């Protein structure tokens, strides 16, 4: 392994960029992103592998710059990992108290709360706080630079106080709550409109032209199992690994570990898409890589009769992240919402290692050729090499009418890209999906509303997920065809605060990504090098067991 280290100043947003409507929200992201960690110059003793690019010219700076320290590790020919710490001397985050606005979930009608409200609410609440003896501050929150959301002001935020310690903010929040307000202690360094003081970033660069191994997404043989990214990496002898797509984390939403987005491993479709969402396609063992929105369509046929399959390896009637026809309360993608279906046909593959769901409905047990072995009550397990169809509602009626022992039910699958072209999956092909798209055709293009990570008509949904700094995992492809796997730690005040979606997009673009997407993040964010976790995860219990992962595997492994 080869390593090097160096420091140099980064750039901040220019005055022209700051005059854009998203000047405040994106300014910090540009300052972070401008370091271009794929370029290293002026470092004594640097090897050609780490200094292939020319020095970067930076524009004149009109605000204090970020400072960075980067180390580069050559893990294998064509595989490098760059580790960076980015700091802003002008950042001055503190603990504070956020007063929350009452809200109603637009889809479910459930009462909830939002960190951002209307101007009328903010002004009224601020006056009530003053009357109660507090000194509130009302802050305007702009819309980030998304491709499919409004421009201008998103809403208004009400804050009380500035504290050096979390305990002080929590104590103040209790006093605000006792006065009749809903409040939480908050770290202002997570705000998109303030510069982050410190970020810890890992960037893995895989060049398929010189790397002789493979890159694949995997669920390690069982789609109903959760495993730590580093544990899978160690088991497989992986060079580099990151966590992958969205997955079920609660029994209330389905079977834990199963994907909640489109997923394919070694050419087999193991989960259907939530509407049309971004996906990383690793074809021919990662020899060909692309990022595109994907949709999926699956149909079961018995004789001349057909029925649409709306799920693979999930509990019938439960659709995590929604995005399937007939689902309520919405057929559109909706992050972290579980929709329901009363008529639902679901396919289970031999990679579903858990016991099959039970309950009302019926199922058909099929062999490898689609021949019906038995039909009846739901339950049991999937036979090796076989599959099971489970139906509820009208789908159960269809199975009861057509799943006759000895007859065949054929299942046809279609995966399509953003242009509607069919994606042919074969051996060595894999796919991992999440949301949203960050960069498209070399431009920042975040379709957060379309991919269901926020709702412009309901600020109680997705605000923190999309617009507050969080730990994140991203994947991108640069113009040289190199795969970029990136993690940023977060939820660690003063240590690493994370990225907003807009900052994630800016950072990926700064690396030279022409296409990029957001993978699963938060407590799932993890990167392992040589089977060892290298980032600091945000869950209090340590590294989180996840669903699928992306593994960079050496050539010649068993």
XYZ file of C-alpha atoms in Angstrom:
558
model
C 0.000 0.000 0.000
C 1.170 3.540 -0.757
C 0.086 6.585 1.218
C 0.763 10.306 1.153
C -0.574 13.348 2.895
C -0.726 17.067 2.339
C -2.592 20.272 3.118
C -3.571 23.225 0.981
C -6.303 25.844 1.072
C -9.593 25.236 -0.660
C -11.844 27.738 -2.314
C -15.173 29.189 -1.298
C -18.136 30.220 -3.398
C -17.545 33.270 -5.563
C -19.620 36.398 -5.124
C -21.492 35.649 -8.317
C -22.488 32.198 -7.095
C -23.598 33.583 -3.751
C -25.962 35.948 -5.552
C -27.908 33.012 -6.882
C -31.137 32.196 -5.126
C -29.441 29.351 -3.282
C -26.337 31.387 -2.423
C -26.542 30.740 1.322
C -27.599 27.101 1.217
C -25.026 26.052 -1.358
C -22.149 28.305 -0.384
C -20.846 25.910 2.221
C -21.153 22.991 -0.165
C -19.099 24.748 -2.811
C -16.424 25.556 -0.244
C -16.289 21.904 0.750
C -16.472 20.598 -2.782
C -13.844 22.846 -4.309
C -10.948 20.900 -2.890
C -11.175 18.339 -5.703
C -9.634 15.442 -3.751
C -9.013 13.568 -6.993
C -6.205 16.062 -7.642
C -3.074 16.268 -5.498
C -0.250 18.708 -6.262
C 2.849 20.109 -4.616
C 3.316 17.178 -2.209
C 6.917 16.098 -1.684
C 7.536 12.482 -2.618
C 4.160 12.007 -4.322
C 3.923 9.128 -6.750
C 2.547 9.491 -10.307
C -0.518 7.450 -9.321
C -1.559 10.140 -6.879
C -0.547 13.240 -8.882
C -1.630 12.488 -12.412
C -3.779 15.603 -12.728
C -2.472 19.153 -13.140
C -2.768 21.658 -10.262
C -6.194 23.247 -9.954
C -6.557 27.001 -10.467
C -8.792 28.605 -7.890
C -10.757 31.837 -8.237
C -10.096 34.869 -6.056
C -11.387 34.328 -2.557
C -13.614 36.879 -0.879
C -14.414 34.914 2.299
C -12.145 32.886 4.598
C -11.184 29.627 2.870
C -11.686 26.088 4.017
C -8.586 24.141 4.975
C -8.159 20.459 4.229
C -5.836 17.611 5.002
C -5.898 14.607 2.694
C -4.181 11.236 2.673
C -4.147 8.856 -0.270
C -3.926 5.089 -0.014
C -3.350 2.903 -3.050
C -5.229 -0.247 -2.148
C -4.595 -2.044 -5.445
C -3.750 -1.043 -9.005
C -6.702 1.072 -10.104
C -8.130 1.429 -6.585
C -7.361 4.379 -4.339
C -8.949 5.682 -1.141
C -8.608 9.363 -0.240
C -9.401 10.425 3.305
C -9.988 14.084 4.049
C -10.835 16.436 6.881
C -12.290 19.781 5.784
C -12.511 22.676 8.217
C -13.858 26.225 8.090
C -12.253 28.699 10.482
C -15.121 31.180 10.013
C -17.812 28.693 11.065
C -19.280 29.331 14.506
C -21.982 26.731 15.179
C -23.617 26.419 18.557
C -26.355 24.587 20.366
C -29.725 26.268 20.285
C -33.433 25.568 20.719
C -35.701 25.090 17.707
C -39.391 25.807 18.260
C -41.437 23.488 16.055
C -44.519 24.347 14.051
C -47.657 22.181 14.211
C -48.364 20.455 10.906
C -50.535 17.803 9.295
C -49.100 15.091 7.075
C -50.551 15.841 3.650
C -51.039 12.188 2.713
C -52.030 10.515 5.960
C -53.763 13.395 7.725
C -51.805 12.626 10.882
C -50.833 15.485 13.197
C -47.082 16.080 13.222
C -44.458 18.792 13.659
C -42.077 20.697 11.417
C -38.877 22.651 12.057
C -40.037 25.176 9.451
C -43.388 26.953 9.258
C -45.136 29.861 7.576
C -44.107 33.456 8.138
C -47.372 34.159 9.958
C -46.765 31.233 12.309
C -43.171 32.329 12.902
C -44.047 35.927 13.694
C -46.944 34.944 15.947
C -44.847 32.350 17.769
C -41.953 34.778 18.217
C -44.268 37.322 19.845
C -45.718 34.666 22.139
C -42.187 33.662 23.140
C -41.274 37.278 23.899
C -44.413 37.599 25.992
C -43.243 34.516 27.911
C -39.866 36.101 28.621
C -37.736 34.521 25.882
C -35.682 36.224 23.171
C -36.462 34.382 19.913
C -34.851 34.797 16.517
C -36.841 34.306 13.297
C -34.775 32.922 10.404
C -35.717 32.742 6.750
C -34.985 29.353 5.141
C -34.498 29.294 1.337
C -35.217 26.451 -1.033
C -32.068 24.577 -2.076
C -31.143 24.283 -5.731
C -33.363 21.313 -6.576
C -34.572 20.667 -10.091
C -38.211 20.127 -9.160
C -39.054 22.367 -6.204
C -40.093 26.028 -5.912
C -37.639 28.912 -5.757
C -37.274 31.515 -3.042
C -38.322 31.062 0.561
C -39.127 27.579 1.810
C -40.329 28.726 5.212
C -39.403 30.322 8.492
C -37.605 28.937 11.509
C -37.847 30.113 15.133
C -34.864 29.690 17.439
C -34.157 30.590 21.049
C -30.691 31.070 22.545
C -27.109 30.059 21.764
C -25.278 27.599 24.018
C -21.859 25.988 24.119
C -23.064 22.644 25.476
C -25.875 20.325 24.464
C -26.983 19.980 28.087
C -27.525 23.734 28.287
C -29.677 23.678 25.156
C -31.664 20.741 26.464
C -32.289 22.576 29.732
C -33.428 25.657 27.821
C -35.654 23.500 25.619
C -37.372 22.117 28.726
C -38.114 25.688 29.855
C -39.519 26.599 26.438
C -41.628 23.426 26.498
C -42.907 24.215 29.988
C -44.145 27.549 28.618
C -46.403 25.708 26.167
C -44.241 25.399 23.058
C -42.977 22.314 21.231
C -39.172 22.541 21.092
C -35.978 20.512 20.621
C -32.291 21.134 21.269
C -30.529 21.597 17.912
C -26.967 22.045 16.602
C -26.830 25.000 14.203
C -23.921 23.374 12.348
C -26.479 21.108 10.673
C -28.216 24.110 9.057
C -27.780 24.397 5.297
C -27.629 28.202 5.535
C -24.576 28.120 7.826
C -21.072 26.866 6.956
C -20.125 23.490 8.370
C -17.141 23.747 10.690
C -15.737 20.250 10.063
C -16.366 17.330 7.729
C -14.753 13.890 7.567
C -14.853 12.431 4.054
C -13.714 9.197 2.404
C -13.460 8.904 -1.386
C -12.768 5.577 -3.089
C -11.794 5.805 -6.771
C -11.994 2.662 -8.879
C -10.648 2.801 -12.423
C -12.019 -0.117 -14.490
C -9.291 0.427 -17.080
C -6.549 -0.636 -14.675
C -8.381 -2.526 -11.937
C -8.504 -6.249 -12.746
C -11.062 -7.266 -10.106
C -14.818 -6.811 -9.996
C -17.313 -4.396 -8.491
C -20.721 -5.702 -7.523
C -23.661 -5.049 -5.289
C -24.548 -7.981 -3.095
C -26.887 -9.087 -0.332
C -24.449 -11.871 0.512
C -26.824 -14.668 -0.506
C -29.837 -13.810 1.691
C -32.039 -10.783 0.974
C -33.780 -11.198 4.339
C -30.635 -10.725 6.391
C -28.936 -7.611 7.772
C -25.142 -7.575 7.988
C -22.520 -4.942 8.680
C -20.764 -3.558 5.614
C -17.347 -4.309 7.128
C -18.344 -7.869 8.075
C -19.432 -8.676 4.519
C -16.257 -7.064 3.199
C -14.081 -9.158 5.505
C -15.919 -12.331 4.567
C -15.570 -11.660 0.845
C -11.988 -10.392 1.017
C -13.120 -7.034 -0.336
C -10.681 -4.217 -1.087
C -13.253 -1.463 -0.508
C -16.915 -1.594 0.416
C -19.741 0.841 1.133
C -23.320 0.371 2.227
C -25.856 0.216 -0.581
C -29.548 0.916 -1.067
C -32.592 1.424 1.108
C -33.843 -1.539 3.110
C -36.449 -2.539 5.717
C -35.383 -1.776 9.297
C -38.587 -2.556 11.218
C -40.867 -5.589 11.433
C -43.814 -3.208 11.166
C -42.749 -2.384 7.591
C -41.961 -5.896 6.342
C -39.078 -8.310 6.694
C -35.964 -6.655 8.054
C -33.038 -6.500 5.668
C -35.057 -6.861 2.456
C -34.458 -4.088 -0.081
C -36.891 -1.170 -0.243
C -35.763 -0.228 -3.742
C -34.794 -1.926 -6.983
C -32.039 -4.484 -6.463
C -30.342 -7.159 -8.555
C -27.478 -9.476 -7.692
C -25.542 -11.537 -10.244
C -28.211 -10.919 -12.858
C -31.254 -11.806 -10.726
C -33.877 -9.177 -9.876
C -34.464 -9.471 -6.129
C -36.547 -6.342 -5.433
C -38.731 -4.027 -7.495
C -38.359 -0.280 -7.892
C -40.306 2.261 -5.870
C -41.720 4.070 -8.882
C -38.852 5.452 -10.951
C -35.742 6.101 -8.912
C -31.988 6.411 -9.334
C -29.872 3.261 -9.552
C -26.233 2.308 -9.880
C -25.864 -0.374 -12.557
C -22.708 -2.484 -12.339
C -22.620 -4.535 -15.514
C -20.146 -7.287 -16.356
C -18.643 -7.228 -12.868
C -18.239 -3.465 -12.932
C -16.497 -3.316 -16.312
C -19.381 -1.105 -17.408
C -20.911 1.298 -14.903
C -23.777 3.698 -15.271
C -26.248 5.667 -13.185
C -29.796 6.084 -14.393
C -33.367 6.139 -13.143
C -34.890 2.673 -13.331
C -38.399 1.273 -13.284
C -39.449 -2.362 -13.069
C -42.370 -4.357 -14.420
C -43.086 -8.017 -13.629
C -45.946 -10.153 -14.969
C -47.150 -13.644 -14.060
C -48.835 -15.690 -16.816
C -50.899 -18.846 -16.490
C -52.127 -19.974 -19.877
C -53.690 -16.914 -21.494
C -54.313 -15.122 -18.189
C -51.874 -12.596 -16.697
C -51.570 -10.711 -13.427
C -49.148 -7.950 -12.506
C -46.570 -8.796 -9.866
C -46.011 -5.654 -7.773
C -43.323 -6.887 -5.427
C -40.391 -9.243 -5.064
C -39.310 -10.506 -1.639
C -41.582 -8.254 0.416
C -44.667 -8.782 2.583
C -47.845 -8.670 0.459
C -49.834 -5.539 1.212
C -46.850 -3.555 2.569
C -44.845 -1.335 0.218
C -41.953 0.465 1.871
C -41.191 3.779 0.137
C -44.446 3.352 -1.815
C -44.196 3.875 -5.573
C -46.323 0.930 -6.766
C -49.658 1.058 -8.650
C -52.687 0.726 -6.403
C -50.784 1.633 -3.234
C -52.345 4.000 -0.709
C -52.068 6.742 0.345
C -49.893 7.323 -2.749
C -48.648 5.495 -5.824
C -45.648 7.840 -6.026
C -42.260 7.225 -4.346
C -42.298 8.446 -0.750
C -39.177 7.983 1.338
C -39.586 6.152 4.654
C -43.355 5.797 4.267
C -44.974 2.357 4.143
C -47.960 2.251 1.820
C -50.552 -0.523 1.671
C -52.232 -2.566 -1.073
C -55.350 -4.672 -0.719
C -54.773 -6.539 -4.008
C -51.165 -7.620 -4.237
C -49.172 -10.372 -5.957
C -45.604 -10.833 -4.668
C -42.852 -13.166 -5.835
C -40.334 -14.748 -3.460
C -37.022 -16.027 -4.822
C -34.648 -18.656 -3.478
C -32.504 -15.837 -2.018
C -35.300 -15.079 0.477
C -33.808 -16.872 3.446
C -36.510 -16.113 6.025
C -39.791 -17.846 6.664
C -42.468 -16.818 4.197
C -45.104 -14.323 5.403
C -48.330 -15.831 6.692
C -51.871 -14.488 6.832
C -54.968 -14.239 4.621
C -54.506 -15.071 0.963
C -52.950 -17.921 -0.930
C -49.634 -18.993 -2.389
C -48.268 -21.139 -5.175
C -45.002 -23.054 -4.783
C -43.087 -23.259 -8.075
C -40.056 -25.250 -9.166
C -37.205 -23.829 -11.235
C -39.227 -24.175 -14.452
C -42.340 -22.461 -13.057
C -44.287 -25.703 -12.610
C -46.746 -25.476 -9.728
C -45.814 -27.952 -7.008
C -48.533 -26.972 -4.560
C -51.059 -24.247 -3.806
C -52.691 -23.285 -0.536
C -52.163 -21.262 2.630
C -49.299 -18.813 2.907
C -46.188 -19.822 4.815
C -43.204 -22.153 4.829
C -39.941 -21.442 3.012
C -38.725 -21.123 -0.565
C -37.201 -24.315 -1.988
C -33.632 -24.046 -3.316
C -33.813 -23.034 -6.961
C -37.571 -22.508 -6.782
C -39.880 -19.591 -6.110
C -43.207 -18.785 -4.460
C -46.034 -16.498 -5.474
C -48.196 -15.058 -2.709
C -51.396 -13.150 -3.312
C -53.928 -11.214 -1.273
C -57.253 -9.778 -2.395
C -57.934 -10.262 -6.097
C -54.385 -11.618 -6.526
C -55.271 -14.474 -4.153
C -58.368 -15.164 -6.258
C -56.227 -15.233 -9.421
C -53.821 -17.732 -7.862
C -56.695 -19.879 -6.604
C -58.078 -20.034 -10.152
C -54.806 -20.612 -12.007
C -52.234 -22.210 -9.694
C -53.047 -25.845 -10.401
C -50.422 -28.456 -9.479
C -48.582 -29.630 -12.567
C -49.431 -26.482 -14.573
C -46.916 -23.724 -15.208
C -46.894 -20.070 -14.221
C -44.249 -18.090 -16.062
C -42.923 -14.836 -14.695
C -41.493 -12.193 -17.014
C -39.443 -9.276 -15.740
C -38.549 -5.962 -17.373
C -36.129 -3.359 -16.033
C -36.068 -0.069 -17.935
C -33.764 2.923 -17.755
C -34.647 6.626 -17.833
C -35.078 6.541 -21.615
C -37.375 3.526 -21.462
C -34.743 1.180 -22.853
C -34.691 -2.324 -21.491
C -31.859 -3.193 -19.108
C -30.833 -6.773 -19.778
C -29.550 -8.413 -16.612
C -27.194 -11.360 -16.903
C -24.486 -13.112 -14.887
C -22.076 -10.587 -13.397
C -24.615 -7.765 -13.518
C -25.877 -6.108 -10.347
C -27.916 -3.087 -9.378
C -28.371 -1.033 -6.227
C -30.943 1.742 -5.942
C -31.687 4.644 -3.633
C -32.593 8.326 -4.121
C -32.323 10.961 -5.346
C -30.206 11.673 -8.412
C -27.537 14.269 -7.576
C -25.651 14.885 -10.824
C -26.818 14.162 -14.358
C -24.866 14.706 -17.568
C -22.289 16.787 -15.747
C -24.772 19.153 -14.102
C -26.229 19.231 -10.618
C -29.756 17.896 -11.090
C -31.452 16.901 -7.824
C -34.983 15.562 -8.382
C -35.808 15.317 -4.682
C -39.559 15.816 -5.064
C -39.897 13.443 -8.012
C -37.997 10.686 -6.191
C -39.986 11.265 -3.021
C -37.402 12.481 -0.528
C -39.349 15.655 0.226
C -42.762 17.180 -0.463
C -42.883 20.874 -1.485
C -46.484 20.995 -0.263
C -45.693 19.511 3.158
C -42.627 20.797 5.001
C -43.174 18.274 7.791
C -42.036 15.584 5.336
C -38.431 15.221 4.250
C -37.068 18.557 5.485
C -34.471 17.037 7.809
C -33.831 14.088 5.473
C -33.010 16.311 2.504
C -32.135 19.798 3.729
C -30.273 19.205 6.998
C -26.699 17.931 7.114
C -26.634 14.171 7.569
C -24.172 11.296 7.167
C -24.396 10.250 3.525
C -23.081 7.678 1.072
C -22.862 8.652 -2.591
C -21.825 6.979 -5.830
C -20.713 8.669 -9.023
C -19.013 8.166 -12.365
C -16.496 10.647 -13.767
C -15.757 11.404 -17.422
C -12.911 8.857 -17.409
C -15.370 6.127 -16.435
C -14.039 5.820 -12.889
C -16.412 4.815 -10.124
C -16.501 7.150 -7.120
C -17.754 5.737 -3.829
C -17.983 8.466 -1.196
C -18.962 8.714 2.456
C -19.237 11.730 4.726
C -19.647 11.238 8.449
C -22.311 13.225 10.259
C -24.371 13.822 13.386
C -21.125 14.483 15.243
C -21.074 18.153 16.337
C -17.627 19.648 15.977
C -16.261 16.420 14.486
C -18.206 15.882 11.260
C -21.617 17.273 10.452
C -22.509 15.688 7.118
C -23.920 17.024 3.866
C -27.301 18.261 2.766
C -28.434 16.799 -0.566
C -27.345 20.021 -2.268
C -23.909 19.824 -0.664
C -23.612 16.163 -1.603
C -24.345 17.033 -5.230
C -21.833 19.908 -5.222
C -19.161 17.708 -3.689
C -19.698 14.898 -6.205
C -19.592 17.392 -9.054
C -16.310 18.790 -7.687
C -14.806 15.301 -7.907
C -15.561 15.325 -11.602
C -18.703 13.196 -11.439
C -20.802 13.448 -14.574
C -23.499 11.287 -12.978
C -24.110 10.657 -9.272
C -26.781 9.439 -6.874
C -27.418 9.407 -3.166
C -27.270 5.948 -1.585
C -28.602 5.026 1.849
C -27.186 7.242 4.574
C -27.650 8.244 8.186
C -26.643 5.448 10.523
C -26.174 3.149 7.516
C -23.263 5.153 6.085
C -20.144 2.990 6.205
C -16.938 2.431 4.274
C -14.610 -0.511 4.840
C -11.103 -0.857 3.427
C -9.555 -4.301 3.580
C -12.519 -5.459 5.648
C -11.970 -2.794 8.333
C -14.373 0.064 8.966
C -12.581 3.360 8.224
C -15.274 5.953 8.889
C -17.047 6.831 12.117
C -20.683 5.752 11.987
C -23.398 7.771 13.703
C -25.417 5.085 15.491
C -24.786 5.038 19.238
C -24.445 1.237 19.096
C -21.731 1.307 16.427
C -21.817 0.112 12.827
C -25.354 -0.630 11.679
C -26.234 -3.933 9.989
C -27.617 -3.018 6.560
C -29.244 -4.646 3.565
C -27.107 -4.762 0.434
C -23.610 -3.376 -0.045
C -21.278 -2.427 -2.899
C -18.082 -4.468 -2.846
C -14.819 -3.902 -4.740
C -13.359 -7.403 -5.027
C -9.859 -8.484 -6.080
C -9.303 -10.735 -9.056
C -8.878 -14.453 -8.509
C -10.941 -14.725 -5.338
C -12.753 -18.005 -4.719
